[in-house]
């Protein structure tokens, strides 16, 4: 039995990972459960899975004595695990990824911010092959590359285009949180659903792909059906892809069980379910934040951290009804314009870049609100 530390167990990916454990017929066990602040759900999960360590990062004050609290409990939770699933939300997940590197622990990475803001710092763990992506697009590329003898030429990430894809531009810019949160194909957390509609999520995934698959050019197409989970182009000109109805449990299962195990969770799809598969260019007028964040990724030097911090603040303000959807790219653009590039040598550099970006973003949001 592989014993998994599940960081972010009460979130969308964490809950689907527990589904995978339930279906694994004893191949997977839960070593530890860590959540941010949802104590009630955490306690329910602990009753069912009986982990060695149960921890909450932001305690409510109602914790029973056997629940560990505070940031130091992450170390307690990952020590002794065979594999760590990092499904913590946002840049707060970087610490946990760095800890896995320090302790030499296999990392199933659902927290893309770890690579977006701190790819430089995770270089050793990446090159040792200890990071398995959980993000569906990267999981696809990982699977397509495994055992493939022909040299890869390029990666094409697919983007659904989010909930606002077909709205007139002015309507999209003024869309409310309620409309944006109705994602057409994937079921995910709130921030990532907003980031899907702005394509900021896809730009983060471009950065993530560069760290996971260095030296391979990355491009993006809009693919509204979300059936093709990304494509790998090979040196003989052919494309490899994985197709299926969107279900995050499939990449989670692959990351936790690996490709040598017979999967237990099986999607019941037929190609007849997909009579039409469209691929479209990314429209820069509809998705202005996409190019901004991709460019920040190419430049590096803390700019991806700044873009991420600005986006988190902007999305929070949007979800709280304080700014319009169309203002999100504006906040990111102004933060990046003012940001002073710096070399990322240690976690403190990332956190300082993040702190400065958030401060600036909050001031811009105040201006716009
Ligand atoms: Mg993804």
mmCIF file of C-alpha atoms and ligand atoms in Angstrom:
data_model
loop_
_atom_site.group_PDB
_atom_site.id
_atom_site.type_symbol
_atom_site.label_atom_id
_atom_site.label_comp_id
_atom_site.label_asym_id
_atom_site.label_seq_id
_atom_site.Cartn_x
_atom_site.Cartn_y
_atom_site.Cartn_z
ATOM 1 C CA UNK A 1 0.000 0.000 0.000
ATOM 2 C CA UNK A 2 1.213 3.467 -0.959
ATOM 3 C CA UNK A 3 0.568 5.913 1.876
ATOM 4 C CA UNK A 4 -0.309 9.385 0.643
ATOM 5 C CA UNK A 5 -0.109 12.736 2.428
ATOM 6 C CA UNK A 6 -3.018 14.787 1.112
ATOM 7 C CA UNK A 7 -2.378 18.510 1.481
ATOM 8 C CA UNK A 8 -5.518 20.497 0.738
ATOM 9 C CA UNK A 9 -7.815 17.565 1.466
ATOM 10 C CA UNK A 10 -11.051 19.555 1.746
ATOM 11 C CA UNK A 11 -10.623 21.373 -1.591
ATOM 12 C CA UNK A 12 -11.820 20.185 -4.974
ATOM 13 C CA UNK A 13 -8.682 18.178 -5.904
ATOM 14 C CA UNK A 14 -8.282 16.840 -2.344
ATOM 15 C CA UNK A 15 -11.824 15.475 -2.239
ATOM 16 C CA UNK A 16 -11.453 13.868 -5.673
ATOM 17 C CA UNK A 17 -8.149 12.324 -4.518
ATOM 18 C CA UNK A 18 -9.985 10.736 -1.604
ATOM 19 C CA UNK A 19 -12.453 9.324 -4.151
ATOM 20 C CA UNK A 20 -9.495 7.740 -5.921
ATOM 21 C CA UNK A 21 -8.227 6.287 -2.614
ATOM 22 C CA UNK A 22 -11.721 4.878 -1.917
ATOM 23 C CA UNK A 23 -11.711 3.103 -5.299
ATOM 24 C CA UNK A 24 -8.126 1.863 -4.997
ATOM 25 C CA UNK A 25 -8.975 -1.415 -3.226
ATOM 26 C CA UNK A 26 -6.159 -1.041 -0.725
ATOM 27 C CA UNK A 27 -3.455 0.063 -3.189
ATOM 28 C CA UNK A 28 -3.571 3.540 -1.658
ATOM 29 C CA UNK A 29 -3.873 4.598 1.954
ATOM 30 C CA UNK A 30 -4.077 8.001 3.607
ATOM 31 C CA UNK A 31 -1.008 8.882 5.666
ATOM 32 C CA UNK A 32 -2.181 12.368 6.530
ATOM 33 C CA UNK A 33 -4.873 14.937 5.844
ATOM 34 C CA UNK A 34 -4.136 18.649 5.871
ATOM 35 C CA UNK A 35 -6.634 21.403 5.152
ATOM 36 C CA UNK A 36 -6.588 25.170 5.308
ATOM 37 C CA UNK A 37 -9.618 25.961 7.461
ATOM 38 C CA UNK A 38 -12.612 23.690 6.827
ATOM 39 C CA UNK A 39 -12.575 21.859 10.183
ATOM 40 C CA UNK A 40 -15.941 20.106 9.865
ATOM 41 C CA UNK A 41 -15.136 18.475 6.549
ATOM 42 C CA UNK A 42 -11.609 17.615 7.760
ATOM 43 C CA UNK A 43 -13.013 15.796 10.807
ATOM 44 C CA UNK A 44 -15.447 13.848 8.589
ATOM 45 C CA UNK A 45 -12.561 12.801 6.343
ATOM 46 C CA UNK A 46 -10.411 11.817 9.339
ATOM 47 C CA UNK A 47 -13.219 9.606 10.707
ATOM 48 C CA UNK A 48 -13.414 7.781 7.390
ATOM 49 C CA UNK A 49 -9.706 7.452 6.515
ATOM 50 C CA UNK A 50 -8.056 7.289 9.983
ATOM 51 C CA UNK A 51 -4.759 9.011 8.986
ATOM 52 C CA UNK A 52 -1.620 9.139 11.180
ATOM 53 C CA UNK A 53 -1.709 12.932 11.109
ATOM 54 C CA UNK A 54 -4.678 15.276 10.751
ATOM 55 C CA UNK A 55 -3.838 18.964 10.530
ATOM 56 C CA UNK A 56 -5.441 22.339 9.946
ATOM 57 C CA UNK A 57 -3.314 25.312 8.860
ATOM 58 C CA UNK A 58 -5.685 28.036 9.991
ATOM 59 C CA UNK A 59 -7.185 26.741 13.258
ATOM 60 C CA UNK A 60 -10.749 27.595 14.261
ATOM 61 C CA UNK A 61 -10.174 27.141 18.016
ATOM 62 C CA UNK A 62 -12.597 24.170 18.099
ATOM 63 C CA UNK A 63 -9.966 21.523 17.193
ATOM 64 C CA UNK A 64 -9.875 18.269 19.175
ATOM 65 C CA UNK A 65 -6.456 17.530 20.732
ATOM 66 C CA UNK A 66 -5.449 15.010 18.043
ATOM 67 C CA UNK A 67 -5.630 17.626 15.271
ATOM 68 C CA UNK A 68 -2.308 19.407 14.641
ATOM 69 C CA UNK A 69 -2.446 23.111 13.943
ATOM 70 C CA UNK A 70 -0.399 25.801 12.237
ATOM 71 C CA UNK A 71 2.090 25.868 9.357
ATOM 72 C CA UNK A 72 4.647 23.620 11.139
ATOM 73 C CA UNK A 73 2.168 20.739 10.952
ATOM 74 C CA UNK A 74 2.877 20.303 7.218
ATOM 75 C CA UNK A 75 6.284 18.823 8.064
ATOM 76 C CA UNK A 76 4.672 16.440 10.525
ATOM 77 C CA UNK A 77 2.113 15.464 7.860
ATOM 78 C CA UNK A 78 4.565 14.676 5.037
ATOM 79 C CA UNK A 79 7.265 12.906 7.070
ATOM 80 C CA UNK A 80 6.847 9.162 6.681
ATOM 81 C CA UNK A 81 4.529 9.405 3.639
ATOM 82 C CA UNK A 82 5.360 7.456 0.453
ATOM 83 C CA UNK A 83 3.936 10.219 -1.728
ATOM 84 C CA UNK A 84 2.705 13.752 -1.170
ATOM 85 C CA UNK A 85 -0.245 15.222 -3.048
ATOM 86 C CA UNK A 86 0.158 18.981 -2.898
ATOM 87 C CA UNK A 87 -3.311 20.365 -3.596
ATOM 88 C CA UNK A 88 -2.903 23.460 -1.448
ATOM 89 C CA UNK A 89 -4.419 26.472 -3.145
ATOM 90 C CA UNK A 90 -2.308 29.446 -4.262
ATOM 91 C CA UNK A 91 1.312 30.417 -3.719
ATOM 92 C CA UNK A 92 1.095 29.146 -0.122
ATOM 93 C CA UNK A 93 1.691 25.704 -1.668
ATOM 94 C CA UNK A 94 5.321 26.498 -2.512
ATOM 95 C CA UNK A 95 6.583 25.803 1.031
ATOM 96 C CA UNK A 96 5.128 22.308 0.955
ATOM 97 C CA UNK A 97 6.723 21.576 -2.429
ATOM 98 C CA UNK A 98 10.096 22.812 -1.161
ATOM 99 C CA UNK A 99 9.734 20.591 1.888
ATOM 100 C CA UNK A 100 9.165 17.560 -0.379
ATOM 101 C CA UNK A 101 12.359 18.460 -2.213
ATOM 102 C CA UNK A 102 14.280 18.808 1.066
ATOM 103 C CA UNK A 103 13.018 15.430 2.328
ATOM 104 C CA UNK A 104 13.341 13.674 -1.064
ATOM 105 C CA UNK A 105 9.619 12.831 -1.198
ATOM 106 C CA UNK A 106 7.723 11.992 -4.398
ATOM 107 C CA UNK A 107 5.480 14.933 -5.186
ATOM 108 C CA UNK A 108 2.155 14.713 -7.010
ATOM 109 C CA UNK A 109 1.782 18.363 -7.851
ATOM 110 C CA UNK A 110 -1.666 19.917 -8.189
ATOM 111 C CA UNK A 111 -0.479 23.280 -6.857
ATOM 112 C CA UNK A 112 0.690 24.874 -10.102
ATOM 113 C CA UNK A 113 1.716 28.058 -8.270
ATOM 114 C CA UNK A 114 4.688 26.115 -6.845
ATOM 115 C CA UNK A 115 6.159 26.122 -10.350
ATOM 116 C CA UNK A 116 4.740 29.458 -11.467
ATOM 117 C CA UNK A 117 6.280 31.414 -8.594
ATOM 118 C CA UNK A 118 9.079 29.089 -7.513
ATOM 119 C CA UNK A 119 10.130 26.933 -10.465
ATOM 120 C CA UNK A 120 13.724 28.152 -10.028
ATOM 121 C CA UNK A 121 13.775 26.839 -6.460
ATOM 122 C CA UNK A 122 12.399 23.397 -7.337
ATOM 123 C CA UNK A 123 14.966 22.690 -10.032
ATOM 124 C CA UNK A 124 16.634 19.815 -8.152
ATOM 125 C CA UNK A 125 13.376 17.986 -7.508
ATOM 126 C CA UNK A 126 12.223 18.486 -11.095
ATOM 127 C CA UNK A 127 15.428 17.147 -12.636
ATOM 128 C CA UNK A 128 15.414 14.101 -10.357
ATOM 129 C CA UNK A 129 12.014 13.120 -11.816
ATOM 130 C CA UNK A 130 10.312 13.317 -8.419
ATOM 131 C CA UNK A 131 7.531 15.668 -9.532
ATOM 132 C CA UNK A 132 4.457 14.161 -11.193
ATOM 133 C CA UNK A 133 1.992 16.732 -12.511
ATOM 134 C CA UNK A 134 -1.680 16.471 -11.548
ATOM 135 C CA UNK A 135 -2.827 19.331 -13.761
ATOM 136 C CA UNK A 136 -4.755 17.510 -16.518
ATOM 137 C CA UNK A 137 -2.848 19.087 -19.421
ATOM 138 C CA UNK A 138 0.556 18.293 -17.955
ATOM 139 C CA UNK A 139 -0.533 14.855 -16.865
ATOM 140 C CA UNK A 140 -1.443 14.213 -20.520
ATOM 141 C CA UNK A 141 1.968 15.351 -21.749
ATOM 142 C CA UNK A 142 3.689 13.287 -19.036
ATOM 143 C CA UNK A 143 1.752 10.211 -20.161
ATOM 144 C CA UNK A 144 2.417 10.902 -23.852
ATOM 145 C CA UNK A 145 6.157 11.204 -23.202
ATOM 146 C CA UNK A 146 6.432 8.112 -21.016
ATOM 147 C CA UNK A 147 7.998 5.324 -23.058
ATOM 148 C CA UNK A 148 7.983 7.399 -26.268
ATOM 149 C CA UNK A 149 11.170 6.924 -28.296
ATOM 150 C CA UNK A 150 10.699 9.730 -30.826
ATOM 151 C CA UNK A 151 11.956 13.179 -29.874
ATOM 152 C CA UNK A 152 9.260 15.690 -28.818
ATOM 153 C CA UNK A 153 9.006 18.849 -30.957
ATOM 154 C CA UNK A 154 6.313 20.823 -29.196
ATOM 155 C CA UNK A 155 3.536 20.905 -26.648
ATOM 156 C CA UNK A 156 0.097 22.353 -27.377
ATOM 157 C CA UNK A 157 -1.998 23.077 -24.308
ATOM 158 C CA UNK A 158 -5.755 23.156 -24.781
ATOM 159 C CA UNK A 159 -7.925 25.781 -23.086
ATOM 160 C CA UNK A 160 -11.696 25.520 -22.762
ATOM 161 C CA UNK A 161 -12.008 29.299 -23.033
ATOM 162 C CA UNK A 162 -14.091 29.390 -19.848
ATOM 163 C CA UNK A 163 -17.650 30.475 -19.234
ATOM 164 C CA UNK A 164 -17.444 33.756 -21.185
ATOM 165 C CA UNK A 165 -15.963 32.363 -24.389
ATOM 166 C CA UNK A 166 -19.025 33.047 -26.539
ATOM 167 C CA UNK A 167 -20.297 36.282 -24.959
ATOM 168 C CA UNK A 168 -19.887 39.608 -26.790
ATOM 169 C CA UNK A 169 -16.713 41.321 -25.492
ATOM 170 C CA UNK A 170 -18.509 44.134 -23.584
ATOM 171 C CA UNK A 171 -20.822 41.648 -21.900
ATOM 172 C CA UNK A 172 -17.872 39.464 -20.937
ATOM 173 C CA UNK A 173 -16.014 42.409 -19.402
ATOM 174 C CA UNK A 174 -19.035 43.217 -17.222
ATOM 175 C CA UNK A 175 -19.890 39.604 -16.257
ATOM 176 C CA UNK A 176 -20.695 38.851 -12.614
ATOM 177 C CA UNK A 177 -19.044 36.162 -10.486
ATOM 178 C CA UNK A 178 -22.165 34.017 -10.756
ATOM 179 C CA UNK A 179 -21.872 33.854 -14.560
ATOM 180 C CA UNK A 180 -18.106 33.293 -14.553
ATOM 181 C CA UNK A 181 -18.338 30.459 -12.020
ATOM 182 C CA UNK A 182 -20.532 28.425 -14.363
ATOM 183 C CA UNK A 183 -17.616 26.669 -16.057
ATOM 184 C CA UNK A 184 -18.773 24.833 -19.180
ATOM 185 C CA UNK A 185 -16.694 21.668 -18.902
ATOM 186 C CA UNK A 186 -14.527 21.350 -15.777
ATOM 187 C CA UNK A 187 -15.671 21.356 -12.159
ATOM 188 C CA UNK A 188 -13.037 23.186 -10.067
ATOM 189 C CA UNK A 189 -12.480 25.658 -7.238
ATOM 190 C CA UNK A 190 -13.623 29.307 -7.523
ATOM 191 C CA UNK A 191 -10.296 31.008 -8.227
ATOM 192 C CA UNK A 192 -9.245 28.571 -10.944
ATOM 193 C CA UNK A 193 -12.661 28.849 -12.595
ATOM 194 C CA UNK A 194 -12.251 32.638 -12.817
ATOM 195 C CA UNK A 195 -8.672 32.138 -14.028
ATOM 196 C CA UNK A 196 -10.005 29.813 -16.730
ATOM 197 C CA UNK A 197 -12.386 32.483 -17.982
ATOM 198 C CA UNK A 198 -9.550 35.057 -18.180
ATOM 199 C CA UNK A 199 -7.077 32.450 -19.508
ATOM 200 C CA UNK A 200 -4.681 33.443 -16.705
ATOM 201 C CA UNK A 201 -4.849 29.801 -15.637
ATOM 202 C CA UNK A 202 -3.668 28.745 -19.096
ATOM 203 C CA UNK A 203 -0.796 31.250 -18.993
ATOM 204 C CA UNK A 204 0.216 29.771 -15.612
ATOM 205 C CA UNK A 205 0.063 26.340 -17.230
ATOM 206 C CA UNK A 206 2.389 27.521 -20.017
ATOM 207 C CA UNK A 207 4.891 28.526 -17.301
ATOM 208 C CA UNK A 208 4.289 25.228 -15.490
ATOM 209 C CA UNK A 209 4.921 23.276 -18.728
ATOM 210 C CA UNK A 210 8.251 25.054 -19.264
ATOM 211 C CA UNK A 211 9.483 23.870 -15.872
ATOM 212 C CA UNK A 212 8.128 20.347 -16.232
ATOM 213 C CA UNK A 213 9.242 19.806 -19.839
ATOM 214 C CA UNK A 214 12.246 22.103 -20.336
ATOM 215 C CA UNK A 215 13.424 22.871 -23.853
ATOM 216 C CA UNK A 216 10.128 21.949 -25.555
ATOM 217 C CA UNK A 217 8.233 24.882 -27.103
ATOM 218 C CA UNK A 218 4.727 25.404 -25.687
ATOM 219 C CA UNK A 219 1.731 26.826 -27.546
ATOM 220 C CA UNK A 220 -1.961 27.134 -26.656
ATOM 221 C CA UNK A 221 -5.226 26.628 -28.552
ATOM 222 C CA UNK A 222 -8.817 27.106 -27.446
ATOM 223 C CA UNK A 223 -10.645 23.793 -27.520
ATOM 224 C CA UNK A 224 -14.193 24.365 -26.248
ATOM 225 C CA UNK A 225 -15.112 20.697 -25.746
ATOM 226 C CA UNK A 226 -12.177 19.980 -23.342
ATOM 227 C CA UNK A 227 -12.031 16.414 -24.655
ATOM 228 C CA UNK A 228 -8.456 16.584 -25.959
ATOM 229 C CA UNK A 229 -6.443 17.299 -22.819
ATOM 230 C CA UNK A 230 -3.363 18.626 -24.688
ATOM 231 C CA UNK A 231 -1.163 17.471 -27.548
ATOM 232 C CA UNK A 232 2.451 16.425 -27.909
ATOM 233 C CA UNK A 233 4.042 16.886 -31.334
ATOM 234 C CA UNK A 234 6.813 14.441 -32.214
ATOM 235 C CA UNK A 235 9.778 14.771 -34.555
ATOM 236 C CA UNK A 236 8.050 12.632 -37.207
ATOM 237 C CA UNK A 237 5.288 15.241 -37.407
ATOM 238 C CA UNK A 238 2.633 13.177 -35.661
ATOM 239 C CA UNK A 239 0.639 14.267 -32.621
ATOM 240 C CA UNK A 240 -0.016 12.268 -29.491
ATOM 241 C CA UNK A 241 -2.907 13.161 -27.231
ATOM 242 C CA UNK A 242 -5.164 11.773 -24.551
ATOM 243 C CA UNK A 243 -8.880 12.167 -25.026
ATOM 244 C CA UNK A 244 -11.715 11.770 -22.572
ATOM 245 C CA UNK A 245 -14.607 13.531 -20.895
ATOM 246 C CA UNK A 246 -13.070 15.940 -18.350
ATOM 247 C CA UNK A 247 -12.643 14.234 -14.968
ATOM 248 C CA UNK A 248 -9.866 15.353 -12.610
ATOM 249 C CA UNK A 249 -9.856 11.939 -10.950
ATOM 250 C CA UNK A 250 -8.123 10.468 -14.024
ATOM 251 C CA UNK A 251 -4.935 12.621 -13.729
ATOM 252 C CA UNK A 252 -5.054 12.281 -9.931
ATOM 253 C CA UNK A 253 -5.205 8.514 -10.259
ATOM 254 C CA UNK A 254 -2.291 8.528 -12.703
ATOM 255 C CA UNK A 255 -0.197 10.692 -10.357
ATOM 256 C CA UNK A 256 -0.950 8.532 -7.313
ATOM 257 C CA UNK A 257 -0.829 5.054 -8.839
ATOM 258 C CA UNK A 258 1.598 5.545 -11.732
ATOM 259 C CA UNK A 259 1.373 3.925 -15.126
ATOM 260 C CA UNK A 260 2.401 0.455 -14.005
ATOM 261 C CA UNK A 261 -0.791 -0.128 -12.031
ATOM 262 C CA UNK A 262 -4.093 -1.186 -13.499
ATOM 263 C CA UNK A 263 -6.356 1.816 -12.832
ATOM 264 C CA UNK A 264 -9.540 1.130 -10.924
ATOM 265 C CA UNK A 265 -11.495 4.188 -11.788
ATOM 266 C CA UNK A 266 -12.605 3.897 -15.384
ATOM 267 C CA UNK A 267 -14.357 6.556 -17.461
ATOM 268 C CA UNK A 268 -17.200 5.240 -19.630
ATOM 269 C CA UNK A 269 -16.712 7.263 -22.826
ATOM 270 C CA UNK A 270 -17.326 6.566 -26.490
ATOM 271 C CA UNK A 271 -15.911 8.591 -29.411
ATOM 272 C CA UNK A 272 -19.560 8.941 -30.468
ATOM 273 C CA UNK A 273 -19.957 11.282 -27.468
ATOM 274 C CA UNK A 274 -17.620 13.709 -29.285
ATOM 275 C CA UNK A 275 -18.970 14.268 -32.797
ATOM 276 C CA UNK A 276 -17.121 17.577 -33.058
ATOM 277 C CA UNK A 277 -13.721 18.687 -31.763
ATOM 278 C CA UNK A 278 -12.832 22.340 -32.446
ATOM 279 C CA UNK A 279 -9.441 24.043 -32.158
ATOM 280 C CA UNK A 280 -9.253 27.838 -32.310
ATOM 281 C CA UNK A 281 -6.593 30.485 -31.948
ATOM 282 C CA UNK A 282 -6.437 32.390 -28.635
ATOM 283 C CA UNK A 283 -8.123 35.769 -29.285
ATOM 284 C CA UNK A 284 -5.870 38.459 -27.743
ATOM 285 C CA UNK A 285 -8.768 40.971 -27.470
ATOM 286 C CA UNK A 286 -10.905 38.541 -25.541
ATOM 287 C CA UNK A 287 -8.085 37.275 -23.322
ATOM 288 C CA UNK A 288 -5.687 40.224 -22.760
ATOM 289 C CA UNK A 289 -4.320 38.734 -19.517
ATOM 290 C CA UNK A 290 -3.065 35.634 -21.334
ATOM 291 C CA UNK A 291 -0.245 37.358 -23.231
ATOM 292 C CA UNK A 292 0.639 39.511 -20.193
ATOM 293 C CA UNK A 293 1.168 36.526 -17.918
ATOM 294 C CA UNK A 294 2.906 34.429 -20.612
ATOM 295 C CA UNK A 295 5.343 37.282 -21.166
ATOM 296 C CA UNK A 296 5.963 37.561 -17.419
ATOM 297 C CA UNK A 297 6.729 33.840 -17.496
ATOM 298 C CA UNK A 298 9.238 34.224 -20.305
ATOM 299 C CA UNK A 299 11.011 37.053 -18.500
ATOM 300 C CA UNK A 300 11.120 35.327 -15.106
ATOM 301 C CA UNK A 301 12.979 37.361 -12.457
ATOM 302 C CA UNK A 302 10.052 37.416 -10.059
ATOM 303 C CA UNK A 303 7.544 38.650 -12.654
ATOM 304 C CA UNK A 304 5.540 35.398 -12.533
ATOM 305 C CA UNK A 305 5.212 35.842 -8.748
ATOM 306 C CA UNK A 306 4.043 39.397 -9.266
ATOM 307 C CA UNK A 307 1.494 38.268 -11.877
ATOM 308 C CA UNK A 308 0.227 35.553 -9.555
ATOM 309 C CA UNK A 309 -0.049 37.860 -6.532
ATOM 310 C CA UNK A 310 -1.818 40.515 -8.600
ATOM 311 C CA UNK A 311 -4.207 37.953 -10.033
ATOM 312 C CA UNK A 312 -5.073 36.503 -6.609
ATOM 313 C CA UNK A 313 -5.940 39.961 -5.291
ATOM 314 C CA UNK A 314 -7.876 40.883 -8.447
ATOM 315 C CA UNK A 315 -9.865 37.625 -8.496
ATOM 316 C CA UNK A 316 -10.718 37.979 -4.812
ATOM 317 C CA UNK A 317 -11.954 41.533 -5.441
ATOM 318 C CA UNK A 318 -13.965 40.300 -8.434
ATOM 319 C CA UNK A 319 -15.531 37.434 -6.464
ATOM 320 C CA UNK A 320 -16.382 39.924 -3.709
ATOM 321 C CA UNK A 321 -18.196 42.093 -6.263
ATOM 322 C CA UNK A 322 -15.743 44.999 -5.933
ATOM 323 C CA UNK A 323 -14.352 45.086 -9.464
ATOM 324 C CA UNK A 324 -15.625 43.970 -12.870
ATOM 325 C CA UNK A 325 -14.296 40.890 -14.613
ATOM 326 C CA UNK A 326 -12.769 43.140 -17.277
ATOM 327 C CA UNK A 327 -10.658 44.888 -14.609
ATOM 328 C CA UNK A 328 -8.670 41.742 -13.731
ATOM 329 C CA UNK A 329 -6.184 42.114 -16.653
ATOM 330 C CA UNK A 330 -5.878 45.806 -15.838
ATOM 331 C CA UNK A 331 -4.754 45.070 -12.276
ATOM 332 C CA UNK A 332 -2.217 42.519 -13.514
ATOM 333 C CA UNK A 333 -0.889 44.858 -16.190
ATOM 334 C CA UNK A 334 -0.363 47.789 -13.812
ATOM 335 C CA UNK A 335 1.329 45.618 -11.185
ATOM 336 C CA UNK A 336 3.705 44.150 -13.800
ATOM 337 C CA UNK A 337 4.474 47.604 -15.232
ATOM 338 C CA UNK A 338 5.634 48.842 -11.823
ATOM 339 C CA UNK A 339 7.417 45.683 -10.756
ATOM 340 C CA UNK A 340 11.176 45.723 -10.296
ATOM 341 C CA UNK A 341 12.652 42.437 -11.672
ATOM 342 C CA UNK A 342 14.945 40.518 -9.309
ATOM 343 C CA UNK A 343 16.856 37.240 -9.205
ATOM 344 C CA UNK A 344 15.004 34.419 -7.424
ATOM 345 C CA UNK A 345 17.578 32.655 -5.224
ATOM 346 C CA UNK A 346 15.559 31.644 -2.171
ATOM 347 C CA UNK A 347 11.959 31.461 -0.973
ATOM 348 C CA UNK A 348 12.281 34.907 0.617
ATOM 349 C CA UNK A 349 12.754 36.444 -2.852
ATOM 350 C CA UNK A 350 9.476 34.884 -3.997
ATOM 351 C CA UNK A 351 7.590 36.022 -0.919
ATOM 352 C CA UNK A 352 8.932 39.552 -1.177
ATOM 353 C CA UNK A 353 7.913 39.761 -4.858
ATOM 354 C CA UNK A 354 4.499 38.396 -3.928
ATOM 355 C CA UNK A 355 4.086 40.829 -1.024
ATOM 356 C CA UNK A 356 4.999 43.871 -3.127
ATOM 357 C CA UNK A 357 2.667 42.776 -5.939
ATOM 358 C CA UNK A 358 -0.278 42.267 -3.585
ATOM 359 C CA UNK A 359 0.256 45.618 -1.918
ATOM 360 C CA UNK A 360 0.279 47.351 -5.288
ATOM 361 C CA UNK A 361 -2.691 45.295 -6.543
ATOM 362 C CA UNK A 362 -4.775 46.241 -3.483
ATOM 363 C CA UNK A 363 -4.101 49.922 -4.112
ATOM 364 C CA UNK A 364 -5.120 49.540 -7.757
ATOM 365 C CA UNK A 365 -8.301 47.680 -6.750
ATOM 366 C CA UNK A 366 -9.151 50.525 -4.323
ATOM 367 C CA UNK A 367 -8.721 52.966 -7.225
ATOM 368 C CA UNK A 368 -10.980 50.930 -9.506
ATOM 369 C CA UNK A 369 -13.663 49.995 -6.944
HETATM 370 MG MG1 LIG B 1 -5.279 22.453 -16.077
#
